[in-house]
mmCIF file of C-alpha atoms in Angstrom:
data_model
loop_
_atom_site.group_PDB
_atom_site.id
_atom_site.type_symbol
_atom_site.label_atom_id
_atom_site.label_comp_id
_atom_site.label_asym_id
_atom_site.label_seq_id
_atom_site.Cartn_x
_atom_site.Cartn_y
_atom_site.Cartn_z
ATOM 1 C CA UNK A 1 18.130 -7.788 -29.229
ATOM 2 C CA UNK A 2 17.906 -4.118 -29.682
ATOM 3 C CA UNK A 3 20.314 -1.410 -27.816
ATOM 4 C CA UNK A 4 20.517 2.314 -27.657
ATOM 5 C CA UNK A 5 22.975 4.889 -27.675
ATOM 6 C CA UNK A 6 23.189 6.678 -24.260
ATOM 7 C CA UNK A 7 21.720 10.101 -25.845
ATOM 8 C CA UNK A 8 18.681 7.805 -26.724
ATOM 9 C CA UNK A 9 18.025 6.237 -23.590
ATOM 10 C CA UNK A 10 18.200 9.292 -22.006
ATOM 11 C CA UNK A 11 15.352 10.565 -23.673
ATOM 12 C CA UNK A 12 13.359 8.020 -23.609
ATOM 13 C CA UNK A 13 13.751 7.971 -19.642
ATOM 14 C CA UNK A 14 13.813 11.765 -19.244
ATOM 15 C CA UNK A 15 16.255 12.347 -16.501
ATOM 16 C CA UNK A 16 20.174 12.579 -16.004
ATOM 17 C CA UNK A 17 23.015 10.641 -17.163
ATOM 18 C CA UNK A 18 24.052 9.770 -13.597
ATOM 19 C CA UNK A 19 20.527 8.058 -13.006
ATOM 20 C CA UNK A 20 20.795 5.679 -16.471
ATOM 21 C CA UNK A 21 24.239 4.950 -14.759
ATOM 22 C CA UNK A 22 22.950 4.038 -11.408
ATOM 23 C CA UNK A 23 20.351 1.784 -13.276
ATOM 24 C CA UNK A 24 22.762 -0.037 -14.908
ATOM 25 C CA UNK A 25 24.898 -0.971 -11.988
ATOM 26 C CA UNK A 26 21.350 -1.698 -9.707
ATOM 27 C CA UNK A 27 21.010 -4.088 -12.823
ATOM 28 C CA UNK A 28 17.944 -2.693 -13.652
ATOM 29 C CA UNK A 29 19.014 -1.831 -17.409
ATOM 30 C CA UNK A 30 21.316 -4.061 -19.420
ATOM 31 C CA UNK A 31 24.670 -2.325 -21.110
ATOM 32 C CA UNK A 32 27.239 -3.423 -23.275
ATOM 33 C CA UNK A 33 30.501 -2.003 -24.714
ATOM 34 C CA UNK A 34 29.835 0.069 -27.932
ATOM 35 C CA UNK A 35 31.092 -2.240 -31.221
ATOM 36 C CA UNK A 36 32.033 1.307 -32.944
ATOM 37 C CA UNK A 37 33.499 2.928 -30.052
ATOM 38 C CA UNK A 38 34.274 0.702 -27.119
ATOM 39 C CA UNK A 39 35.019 3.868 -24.777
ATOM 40 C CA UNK A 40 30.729 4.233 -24.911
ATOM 41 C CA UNK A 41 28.227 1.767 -24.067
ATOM 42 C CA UNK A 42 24.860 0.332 -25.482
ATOM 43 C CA UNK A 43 21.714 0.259 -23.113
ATOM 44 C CA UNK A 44 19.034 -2.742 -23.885
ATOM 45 C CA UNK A 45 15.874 -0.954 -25.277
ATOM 46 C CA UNK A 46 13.004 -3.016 -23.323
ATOM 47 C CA UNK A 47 14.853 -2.543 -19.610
ATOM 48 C CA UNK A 48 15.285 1.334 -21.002
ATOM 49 C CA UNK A 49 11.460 1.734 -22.343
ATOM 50 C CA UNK A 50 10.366 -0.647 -19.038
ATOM 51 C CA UNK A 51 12.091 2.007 -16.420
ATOM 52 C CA UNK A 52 10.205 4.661 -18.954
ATOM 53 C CA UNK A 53 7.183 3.374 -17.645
ATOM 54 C CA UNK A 54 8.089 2.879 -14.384
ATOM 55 C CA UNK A 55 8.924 6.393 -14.055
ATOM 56 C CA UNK A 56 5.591 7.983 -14.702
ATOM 57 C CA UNK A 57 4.917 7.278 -11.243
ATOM 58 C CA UNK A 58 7.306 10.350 -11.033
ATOM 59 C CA UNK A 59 5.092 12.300 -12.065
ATOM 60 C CA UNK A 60 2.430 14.554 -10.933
ATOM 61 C CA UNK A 61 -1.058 12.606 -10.949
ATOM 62 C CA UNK A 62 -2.387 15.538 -12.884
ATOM 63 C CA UNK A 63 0.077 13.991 -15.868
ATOM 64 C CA UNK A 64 -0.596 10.165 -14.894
ATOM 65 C CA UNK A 65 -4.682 11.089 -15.059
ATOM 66 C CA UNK A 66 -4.841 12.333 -18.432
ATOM 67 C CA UNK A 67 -3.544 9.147 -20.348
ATOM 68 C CA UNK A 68 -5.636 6.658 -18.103
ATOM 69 C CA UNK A 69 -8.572 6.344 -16.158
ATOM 70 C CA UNK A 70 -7.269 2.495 -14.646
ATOM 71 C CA UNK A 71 -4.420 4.667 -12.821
ATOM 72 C CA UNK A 72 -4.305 8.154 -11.412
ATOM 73 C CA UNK A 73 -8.018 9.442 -12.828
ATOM 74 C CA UNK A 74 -9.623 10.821 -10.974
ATOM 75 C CA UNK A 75 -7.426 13.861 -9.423
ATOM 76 C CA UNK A 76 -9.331 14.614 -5.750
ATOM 77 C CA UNK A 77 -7.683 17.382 -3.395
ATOM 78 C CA UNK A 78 -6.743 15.856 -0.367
ATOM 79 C CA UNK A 79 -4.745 17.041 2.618
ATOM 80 C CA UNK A 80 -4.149 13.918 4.149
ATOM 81 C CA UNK A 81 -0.950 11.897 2.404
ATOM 82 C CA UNK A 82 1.276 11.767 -0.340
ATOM 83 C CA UNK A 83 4.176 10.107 -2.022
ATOM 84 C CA UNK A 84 6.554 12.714 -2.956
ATOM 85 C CA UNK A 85 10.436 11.813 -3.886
ATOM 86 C CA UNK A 86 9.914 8.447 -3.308
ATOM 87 C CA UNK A 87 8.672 9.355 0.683
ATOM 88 C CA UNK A 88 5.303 8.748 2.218
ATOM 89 C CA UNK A 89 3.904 11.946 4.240
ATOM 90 C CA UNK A 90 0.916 12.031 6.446
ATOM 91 C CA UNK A 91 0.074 15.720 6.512
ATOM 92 C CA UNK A 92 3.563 16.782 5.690
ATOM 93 C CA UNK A 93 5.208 14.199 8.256
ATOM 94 C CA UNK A 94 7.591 11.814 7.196
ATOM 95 C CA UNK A 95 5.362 8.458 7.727
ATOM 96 C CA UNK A 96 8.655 6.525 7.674
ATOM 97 C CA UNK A 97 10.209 8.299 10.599
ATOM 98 C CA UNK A 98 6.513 8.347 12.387
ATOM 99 C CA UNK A 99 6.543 4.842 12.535
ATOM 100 C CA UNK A 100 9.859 4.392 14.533
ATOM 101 C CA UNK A 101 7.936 5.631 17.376
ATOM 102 C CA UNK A 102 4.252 6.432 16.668
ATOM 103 C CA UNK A 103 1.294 4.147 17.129
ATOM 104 C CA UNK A 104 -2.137 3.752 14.356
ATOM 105 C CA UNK A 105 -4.060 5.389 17.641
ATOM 106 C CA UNK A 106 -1.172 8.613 16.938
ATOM 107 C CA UNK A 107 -1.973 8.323 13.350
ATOM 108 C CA UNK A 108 -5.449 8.454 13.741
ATOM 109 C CA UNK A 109 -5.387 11.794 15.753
ATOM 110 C CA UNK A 110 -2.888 13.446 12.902
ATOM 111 C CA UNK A 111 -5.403 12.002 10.055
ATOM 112 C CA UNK A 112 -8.140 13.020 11.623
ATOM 113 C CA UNK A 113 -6.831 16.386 13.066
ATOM 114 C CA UNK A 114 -8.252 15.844 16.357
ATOM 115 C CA UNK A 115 -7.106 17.554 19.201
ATOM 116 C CA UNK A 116 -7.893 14.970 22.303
ATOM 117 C CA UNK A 117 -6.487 11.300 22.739
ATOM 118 C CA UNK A 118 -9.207 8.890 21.049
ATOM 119 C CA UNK A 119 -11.595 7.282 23.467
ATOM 120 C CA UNK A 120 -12.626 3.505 22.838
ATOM 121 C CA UNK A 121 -15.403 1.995 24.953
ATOM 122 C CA UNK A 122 -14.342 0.061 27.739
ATOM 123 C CA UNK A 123 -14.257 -3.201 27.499
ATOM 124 C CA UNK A 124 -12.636 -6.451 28.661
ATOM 125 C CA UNK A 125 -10.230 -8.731 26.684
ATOM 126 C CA UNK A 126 -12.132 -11.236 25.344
ATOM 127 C CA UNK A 127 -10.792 -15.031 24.016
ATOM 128 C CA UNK A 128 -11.415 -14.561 19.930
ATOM 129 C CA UNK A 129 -8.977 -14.363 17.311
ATOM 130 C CA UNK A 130 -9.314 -11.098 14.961
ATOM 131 C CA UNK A 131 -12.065 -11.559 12.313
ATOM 132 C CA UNK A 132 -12.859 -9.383 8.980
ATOM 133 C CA UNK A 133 -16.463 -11.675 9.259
ATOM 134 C CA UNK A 134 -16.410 -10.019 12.725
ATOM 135 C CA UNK A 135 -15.492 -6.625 10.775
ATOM 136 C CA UNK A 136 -17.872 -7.012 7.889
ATOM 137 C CA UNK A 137 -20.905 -8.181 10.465
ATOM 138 C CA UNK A 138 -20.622 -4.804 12.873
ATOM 139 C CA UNK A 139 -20.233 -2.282 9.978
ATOM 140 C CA UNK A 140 -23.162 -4.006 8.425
ATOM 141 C CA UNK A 141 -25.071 -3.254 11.500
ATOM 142 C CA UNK A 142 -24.003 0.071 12.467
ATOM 143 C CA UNK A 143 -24.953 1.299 8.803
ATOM 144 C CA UNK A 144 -28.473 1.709 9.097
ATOM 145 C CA UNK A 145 -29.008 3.018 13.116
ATOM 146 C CA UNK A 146 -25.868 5.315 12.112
ATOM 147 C CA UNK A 147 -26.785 9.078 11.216
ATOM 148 C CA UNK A 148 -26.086 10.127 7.246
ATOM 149 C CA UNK A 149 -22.406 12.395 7.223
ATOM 150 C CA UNK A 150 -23.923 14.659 5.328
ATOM 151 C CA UNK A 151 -24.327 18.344 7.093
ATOM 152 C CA UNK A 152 -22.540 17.614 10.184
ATOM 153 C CA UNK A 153 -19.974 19.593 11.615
ATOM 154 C CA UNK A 154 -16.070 18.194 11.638
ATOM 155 C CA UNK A 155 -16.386 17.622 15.280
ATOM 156 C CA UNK A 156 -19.499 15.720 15.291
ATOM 157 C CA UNK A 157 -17.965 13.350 12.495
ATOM 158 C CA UNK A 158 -14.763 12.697 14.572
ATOM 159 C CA UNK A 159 -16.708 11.516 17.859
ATOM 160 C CA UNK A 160 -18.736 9.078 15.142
ATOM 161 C CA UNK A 161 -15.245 8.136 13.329
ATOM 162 C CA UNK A 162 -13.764 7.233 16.871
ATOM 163 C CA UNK A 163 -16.879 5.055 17.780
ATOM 164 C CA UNK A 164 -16.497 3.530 14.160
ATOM 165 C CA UNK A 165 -12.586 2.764 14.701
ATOM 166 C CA UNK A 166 -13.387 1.346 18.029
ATOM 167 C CA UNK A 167 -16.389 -1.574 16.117
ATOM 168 C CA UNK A 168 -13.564 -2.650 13.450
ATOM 169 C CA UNK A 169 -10.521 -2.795 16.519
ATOM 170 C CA UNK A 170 -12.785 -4.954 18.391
ATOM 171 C CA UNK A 171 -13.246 -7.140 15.495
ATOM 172 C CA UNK A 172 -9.911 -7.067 14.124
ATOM 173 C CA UNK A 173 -7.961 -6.494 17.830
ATOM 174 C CA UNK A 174 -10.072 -8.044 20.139
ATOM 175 C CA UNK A 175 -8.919 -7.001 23.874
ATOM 176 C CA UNK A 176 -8.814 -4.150 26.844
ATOM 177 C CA UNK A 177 -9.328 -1.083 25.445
ATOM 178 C CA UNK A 178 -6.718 0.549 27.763
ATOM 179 C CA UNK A 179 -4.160 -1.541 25.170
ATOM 180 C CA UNK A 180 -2.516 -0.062 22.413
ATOM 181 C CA UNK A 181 -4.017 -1.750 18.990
ATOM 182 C CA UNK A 182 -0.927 -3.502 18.118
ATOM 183 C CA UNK A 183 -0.328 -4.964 21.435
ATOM 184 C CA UNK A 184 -3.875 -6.046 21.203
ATOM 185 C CA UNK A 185 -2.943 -7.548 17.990
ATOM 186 C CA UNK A 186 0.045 -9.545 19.021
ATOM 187 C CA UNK A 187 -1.822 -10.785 22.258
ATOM 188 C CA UNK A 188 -4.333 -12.543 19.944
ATOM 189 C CA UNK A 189 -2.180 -13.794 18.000
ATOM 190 C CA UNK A 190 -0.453 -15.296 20.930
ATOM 191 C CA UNK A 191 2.663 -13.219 19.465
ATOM 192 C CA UNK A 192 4.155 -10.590 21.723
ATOM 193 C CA UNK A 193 7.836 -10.709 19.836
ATOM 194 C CA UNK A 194 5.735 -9.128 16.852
ATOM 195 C CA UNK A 195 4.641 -6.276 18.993
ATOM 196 C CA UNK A 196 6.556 -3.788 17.926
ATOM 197 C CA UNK A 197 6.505 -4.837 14.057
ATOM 198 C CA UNK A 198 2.769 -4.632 14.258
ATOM 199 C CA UNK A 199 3.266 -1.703 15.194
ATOM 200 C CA UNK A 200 5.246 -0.108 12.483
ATOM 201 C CA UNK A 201 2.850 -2.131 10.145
ATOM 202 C CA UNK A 202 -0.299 -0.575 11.269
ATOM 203 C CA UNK A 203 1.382 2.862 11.145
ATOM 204 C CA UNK A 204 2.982 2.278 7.166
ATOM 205 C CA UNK A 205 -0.038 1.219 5.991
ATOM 206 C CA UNK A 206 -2.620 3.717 7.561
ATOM 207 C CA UNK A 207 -2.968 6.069 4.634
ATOM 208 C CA UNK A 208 -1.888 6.181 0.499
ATOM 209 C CA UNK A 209 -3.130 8.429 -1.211
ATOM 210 C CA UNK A 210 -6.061 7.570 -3.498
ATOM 211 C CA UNK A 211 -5.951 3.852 -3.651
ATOM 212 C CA UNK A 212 -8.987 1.609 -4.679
ATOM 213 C CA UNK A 213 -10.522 1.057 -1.158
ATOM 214 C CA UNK A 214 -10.002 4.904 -0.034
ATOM 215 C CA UNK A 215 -11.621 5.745 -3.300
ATOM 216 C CA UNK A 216 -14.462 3.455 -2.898
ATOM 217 C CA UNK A 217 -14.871 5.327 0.734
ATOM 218 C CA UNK A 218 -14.728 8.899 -0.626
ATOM 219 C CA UNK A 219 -17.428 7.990 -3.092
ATOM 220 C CA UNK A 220 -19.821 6.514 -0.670
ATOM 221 C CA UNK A 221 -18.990 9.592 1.710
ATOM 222 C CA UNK A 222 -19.581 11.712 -0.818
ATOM 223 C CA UNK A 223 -23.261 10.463 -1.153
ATOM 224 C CA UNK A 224 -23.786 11.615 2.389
ATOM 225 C CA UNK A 225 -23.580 8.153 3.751
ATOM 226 C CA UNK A 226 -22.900 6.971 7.084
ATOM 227 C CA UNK A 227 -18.843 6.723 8.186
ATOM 228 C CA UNK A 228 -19.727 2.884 9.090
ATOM 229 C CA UNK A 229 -21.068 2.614 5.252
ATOM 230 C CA UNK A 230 -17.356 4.541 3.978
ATOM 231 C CA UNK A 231 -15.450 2.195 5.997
ATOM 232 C CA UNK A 232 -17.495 -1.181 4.761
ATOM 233 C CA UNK A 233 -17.189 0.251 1.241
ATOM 234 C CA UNK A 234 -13.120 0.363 1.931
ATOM 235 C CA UNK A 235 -12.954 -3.076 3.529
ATOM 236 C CA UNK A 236 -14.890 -4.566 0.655
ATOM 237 C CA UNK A 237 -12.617 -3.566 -2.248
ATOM 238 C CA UNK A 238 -9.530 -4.208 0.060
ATOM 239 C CA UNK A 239 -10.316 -7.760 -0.075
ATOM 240 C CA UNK A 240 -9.328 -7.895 -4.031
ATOM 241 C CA UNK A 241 -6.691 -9.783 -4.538
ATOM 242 C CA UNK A 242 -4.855 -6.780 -6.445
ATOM 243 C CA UNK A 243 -4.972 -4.976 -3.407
ATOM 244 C CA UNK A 244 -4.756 -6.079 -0.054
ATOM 245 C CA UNK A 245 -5.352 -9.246 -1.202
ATOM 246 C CA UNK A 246 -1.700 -9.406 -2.853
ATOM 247 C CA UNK A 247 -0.157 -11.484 0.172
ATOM 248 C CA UNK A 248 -1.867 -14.782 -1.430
ATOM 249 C CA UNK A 249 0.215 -14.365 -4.790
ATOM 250 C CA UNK A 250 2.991 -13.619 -2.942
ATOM 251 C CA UNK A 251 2.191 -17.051 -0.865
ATOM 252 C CA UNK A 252 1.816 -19.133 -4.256
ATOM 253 C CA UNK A 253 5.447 -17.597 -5.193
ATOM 254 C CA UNK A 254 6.988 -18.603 -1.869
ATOM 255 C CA UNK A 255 5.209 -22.028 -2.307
ATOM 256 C CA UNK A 256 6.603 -22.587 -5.613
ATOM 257 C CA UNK A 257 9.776 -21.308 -4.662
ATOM 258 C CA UNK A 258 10.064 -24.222 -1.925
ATOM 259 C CA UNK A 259 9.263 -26.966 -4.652
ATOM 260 C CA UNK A 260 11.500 -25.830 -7.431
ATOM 261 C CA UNK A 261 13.755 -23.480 -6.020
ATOM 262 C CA UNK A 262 13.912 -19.637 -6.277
ATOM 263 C CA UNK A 263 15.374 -18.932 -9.118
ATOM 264 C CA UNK A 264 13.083 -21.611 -11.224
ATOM 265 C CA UNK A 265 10.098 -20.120 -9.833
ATOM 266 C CA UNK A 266 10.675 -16.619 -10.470
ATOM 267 C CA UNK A 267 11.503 -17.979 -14.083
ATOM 268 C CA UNK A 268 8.348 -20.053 -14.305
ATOM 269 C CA UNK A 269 6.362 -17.026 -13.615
ATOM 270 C CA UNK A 270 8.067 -15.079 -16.034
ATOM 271 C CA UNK A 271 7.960 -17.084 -18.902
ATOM 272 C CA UNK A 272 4.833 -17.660 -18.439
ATOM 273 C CA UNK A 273 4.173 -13.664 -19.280
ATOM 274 C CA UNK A 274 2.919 -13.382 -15.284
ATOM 275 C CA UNK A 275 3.902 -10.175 -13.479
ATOM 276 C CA UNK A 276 5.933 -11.413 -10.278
ATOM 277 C CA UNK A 277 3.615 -10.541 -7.371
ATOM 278 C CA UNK A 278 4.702 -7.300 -5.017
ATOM 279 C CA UNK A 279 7.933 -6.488 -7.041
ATOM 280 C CA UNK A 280 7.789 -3.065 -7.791
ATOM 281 C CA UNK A 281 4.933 0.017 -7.141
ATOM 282 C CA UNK A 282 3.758 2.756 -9.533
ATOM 283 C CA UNK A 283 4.107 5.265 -6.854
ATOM 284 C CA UNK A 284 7.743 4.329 -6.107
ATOM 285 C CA UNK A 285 10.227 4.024 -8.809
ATOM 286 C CA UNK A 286 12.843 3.522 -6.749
ATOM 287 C CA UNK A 287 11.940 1.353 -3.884
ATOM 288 C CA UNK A 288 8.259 1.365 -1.534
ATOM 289 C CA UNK A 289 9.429 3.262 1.542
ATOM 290 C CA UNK A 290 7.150 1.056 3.608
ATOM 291 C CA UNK A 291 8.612 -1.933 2.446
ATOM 292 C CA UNK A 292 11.650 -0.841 3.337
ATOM 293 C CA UNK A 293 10.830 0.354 6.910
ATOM 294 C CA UNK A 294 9.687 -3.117 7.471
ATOM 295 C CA UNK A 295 12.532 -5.358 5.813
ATOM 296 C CA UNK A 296 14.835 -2.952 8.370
ATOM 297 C CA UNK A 297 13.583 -4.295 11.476
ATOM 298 C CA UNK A 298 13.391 -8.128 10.491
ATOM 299 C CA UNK A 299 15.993 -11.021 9.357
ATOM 300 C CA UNK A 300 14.027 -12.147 6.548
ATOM 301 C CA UNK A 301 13.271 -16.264 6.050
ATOM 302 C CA UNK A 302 15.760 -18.013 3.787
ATOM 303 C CA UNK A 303 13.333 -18.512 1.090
ATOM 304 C CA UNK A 304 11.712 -15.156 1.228
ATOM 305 C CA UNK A 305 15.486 -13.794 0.958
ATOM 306 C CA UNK A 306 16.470 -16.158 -1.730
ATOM 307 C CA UNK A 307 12.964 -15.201 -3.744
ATOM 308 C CA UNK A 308 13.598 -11.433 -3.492
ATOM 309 C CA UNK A 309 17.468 -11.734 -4.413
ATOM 310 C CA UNK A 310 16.679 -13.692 -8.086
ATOM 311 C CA UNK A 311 13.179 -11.843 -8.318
ATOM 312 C CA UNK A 312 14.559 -7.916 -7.836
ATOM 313 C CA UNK A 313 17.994 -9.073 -10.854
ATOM 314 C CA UNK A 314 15.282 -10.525 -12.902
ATOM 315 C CA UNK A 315 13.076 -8.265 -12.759
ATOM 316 C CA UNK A 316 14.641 -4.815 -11.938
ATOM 317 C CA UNK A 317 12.161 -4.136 -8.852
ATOM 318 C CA UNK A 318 12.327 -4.412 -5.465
ATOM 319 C CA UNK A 319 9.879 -5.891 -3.415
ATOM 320 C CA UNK A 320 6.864 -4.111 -2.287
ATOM 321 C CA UNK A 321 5.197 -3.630 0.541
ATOM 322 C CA UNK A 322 3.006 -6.841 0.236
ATOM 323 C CA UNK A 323 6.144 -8.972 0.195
ATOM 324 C CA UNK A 324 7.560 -7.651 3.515
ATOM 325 C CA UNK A 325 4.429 -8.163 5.497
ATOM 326 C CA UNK A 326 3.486 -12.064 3.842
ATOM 327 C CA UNK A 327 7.645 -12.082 4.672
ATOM 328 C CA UNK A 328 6.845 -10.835 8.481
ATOM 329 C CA UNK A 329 3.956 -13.377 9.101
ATOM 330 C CA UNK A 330 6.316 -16.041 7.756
ATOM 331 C CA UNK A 331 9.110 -15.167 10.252
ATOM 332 C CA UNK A 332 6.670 -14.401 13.400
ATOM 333 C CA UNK A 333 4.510 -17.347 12.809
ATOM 334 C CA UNK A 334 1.369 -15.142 12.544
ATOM 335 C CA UNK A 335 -2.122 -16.710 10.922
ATOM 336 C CA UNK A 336 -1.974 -16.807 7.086
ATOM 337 C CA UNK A 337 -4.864 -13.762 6.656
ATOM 338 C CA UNK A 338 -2.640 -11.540 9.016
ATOM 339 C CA UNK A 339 -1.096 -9.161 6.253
ATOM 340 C CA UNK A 340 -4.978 -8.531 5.896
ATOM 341 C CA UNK A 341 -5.636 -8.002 8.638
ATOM 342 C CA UNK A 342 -3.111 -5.952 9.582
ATOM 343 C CA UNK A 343 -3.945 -4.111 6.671
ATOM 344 C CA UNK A 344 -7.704 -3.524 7.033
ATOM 345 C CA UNK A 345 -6.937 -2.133 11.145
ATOM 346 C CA UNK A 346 -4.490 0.356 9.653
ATOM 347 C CA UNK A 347 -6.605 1.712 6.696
ATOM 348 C CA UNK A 348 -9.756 1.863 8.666
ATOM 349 C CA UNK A 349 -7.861 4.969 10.162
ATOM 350 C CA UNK A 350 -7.542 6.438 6.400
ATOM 351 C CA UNK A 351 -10.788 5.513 5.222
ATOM 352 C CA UNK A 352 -12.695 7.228 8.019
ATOM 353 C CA UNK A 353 -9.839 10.328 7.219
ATOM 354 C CA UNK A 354 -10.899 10.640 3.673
ATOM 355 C CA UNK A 355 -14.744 9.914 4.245
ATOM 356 C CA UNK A 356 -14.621 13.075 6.998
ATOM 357 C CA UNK A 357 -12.487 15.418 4.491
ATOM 358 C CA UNK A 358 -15.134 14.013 1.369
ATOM 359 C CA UNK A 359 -18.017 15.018 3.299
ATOM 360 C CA UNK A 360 -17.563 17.814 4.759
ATOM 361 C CA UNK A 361 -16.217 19.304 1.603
ATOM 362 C CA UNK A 362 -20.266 18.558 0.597
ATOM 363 C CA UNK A 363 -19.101 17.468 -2.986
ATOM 364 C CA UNK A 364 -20.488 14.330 -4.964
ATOM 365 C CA UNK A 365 -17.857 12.619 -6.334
ATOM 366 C CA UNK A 366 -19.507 11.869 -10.039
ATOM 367 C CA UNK A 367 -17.222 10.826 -13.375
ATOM 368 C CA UNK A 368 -18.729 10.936 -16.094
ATOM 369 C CA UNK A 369 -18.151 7.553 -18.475
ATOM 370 C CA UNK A 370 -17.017 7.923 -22.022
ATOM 371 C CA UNK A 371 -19.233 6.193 -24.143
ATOM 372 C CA UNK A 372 -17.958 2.924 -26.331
ATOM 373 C CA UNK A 373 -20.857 1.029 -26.746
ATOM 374 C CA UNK A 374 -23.089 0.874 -30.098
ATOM 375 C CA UNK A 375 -24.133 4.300 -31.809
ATOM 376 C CA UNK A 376 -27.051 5.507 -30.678
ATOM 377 C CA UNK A 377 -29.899 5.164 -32.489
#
């Protein structure tokens, strides 16, 4: 095993003595009394060059973009969210604090920057259970009698975002449309308890940044496609398992966990040179605020408690925001494809954000490739 002096560590992580202390008693890095001087101590180089990593997330993206395309390139301007010190903002407000009291239809009018209350069609509840094929199918069919977004005015693309919001809530949320989404949600689920968790859900998980499925909806906005096209292009590349598909790797952990145990499954996975699903987040070196927001409100299941105990010492990361909600269906008894689904209601709001701000900023989003194939003849 290697260890480093304290004045090493500290430049390999960049930051102040007090932090390499607080890592050490989190049990993130590993220390030991100094053979040669037993008033210092030694810091274990792989948890030290690990948290390294870890804490480019700190970073501006600017910094993060120029070593690697897979994470942080491109850099887009956006005035819609950040992380910043470890907090989630949607246009400058806290989304943390939002979501003690604020609903996705609150959200939507902040993204969006709309000045009225949103207006859904009226309809009746009807007796289905939320669907992404239901989702997928209306998109699909709006895309085509839809007009382009291209060289339409900020207002015009709001009333056309609202009508899109209201064909994926009526999918995903079937029922009256003088409901609040996430009491339309726990009604079809059969799950009023979960009301109000739904609720902070939908509002955590509304808007981050560039992630995969915004990115994919900025690009197809950018073309000048239709807001319905934007928001099938985000739903699509949701469904990855490596992003809002992470709640079924989280499942297999919990599943394992029952057979063998915790502690023997978190093992398992780590010997076997797996990354432990929904421990840790690039943007959040600390802990994922949203997680956090969640775990708050909730007694989490034995298991799930157990799991993130052995799996945060192990590993030196807390849970993510992926654990908390596969943790949440567990303890409400919602369907298995909730987190999903859950998921996909509350980012429709951002994708339809970004794929206004892309087009009316009439830019084509474009990257060029860099070129590893054979020489050209």
């Amino acid at each position: 095993m290697s260890w480093l002096t304290a004045e090493q560590a500290l430049t390999l992580l960049g930051t102040k003595s007090q932090t390499l202390y607080a890592n050490v008693s989190r049990g993130r890095i590993r220390a030991k009394p100094d053979p040669a001087d037993t008033r210092r101590s030694l810091y274990f180089t792989d948890d030290v060059k690990r948290l390294a990593t870890r804490h480019a997330g700190r970073r501006k993206t600017e910094a993060v973009a120029a070593e690697a395309i897979q994470w942080g390139d491109p850099v887009l301007p956006s005035a819609l969210s950040t992380v910043s010190n470890g907090r989630l903002f949607y246009r400058g407000r806290d989304a943390a604090m939002l979501a003690e009291s604020a609903a996705l239809e609150d959200i939507a009018l902040l993204l969006w920057d709309m000045k009225r209350p949103l207006r859904f069609e009226q309809n009746q509840a009807r007796q289905k259970p939320p669907s992404l094929n239901a989702a997928f199918s209306a998109l699909a069919e709006r895309i085509m009698k839809d007009l382009p977004s291209l060289g339409r005015s900020l207002p015009a693309l709001q009333n056309e975002a609202e009508s899109v919001f209201d064909t994926v809530a009526e999918a995903l949320a079937p029922g009256a449309s003088d409901r609040p989404l996430h009491q339309r949600l726990a009604a079809a689920w059969s799950r009023p308890d979960a009301s109000d968790l739904i609720r902070r859900s939908l509002v955590l998980l509304a808007d981050h940044e560039l992630n995969a499925s915004t990115f994919t909806a900025r690009i197809t906005a950018s073309a000048g496609a239709t807001l319905s096209a934007a928001t099938l292009s985000g739903l699509s590349t949701l469904t990855g398992p490596l992003h809002g598909g992470a709640w079924q790797s989280v499942r297999s952990l919990i599943a394992r966990a029952a057979v063998t145990g915790a502690e023997e499954a978190v093992r398992d996975y780590l010997s076997e040179g797996r990354a432990l699903p929904a421990f840790g987040h690039q943007l959040y070196p600390d802990v994922d605020i949203r997680a956090e927001a969640l775990l708050r409100c909730f007694t989490l299941p034995p298991l799930f408690a157990r799991v993130r105990d052995v799996g945060e010492q192990l590993v030196g990361e807390r849970v993510n925001v992926d654990f908390a909600l596969t943790a949440m269906t567990h303890a409400y008894h919602l369907p298995e494809d909730a987190p999903l689904i859950i998921f996909a209601l509350a980012r429709t709001v951002g994708w339809l954000a970004h794929a206004m701000e892309q087009a009316t900023s009439g830019r084509l989003i474009r990257p060029r490739a860099r070129y590893v194939g054979p020489p050209v003849q």
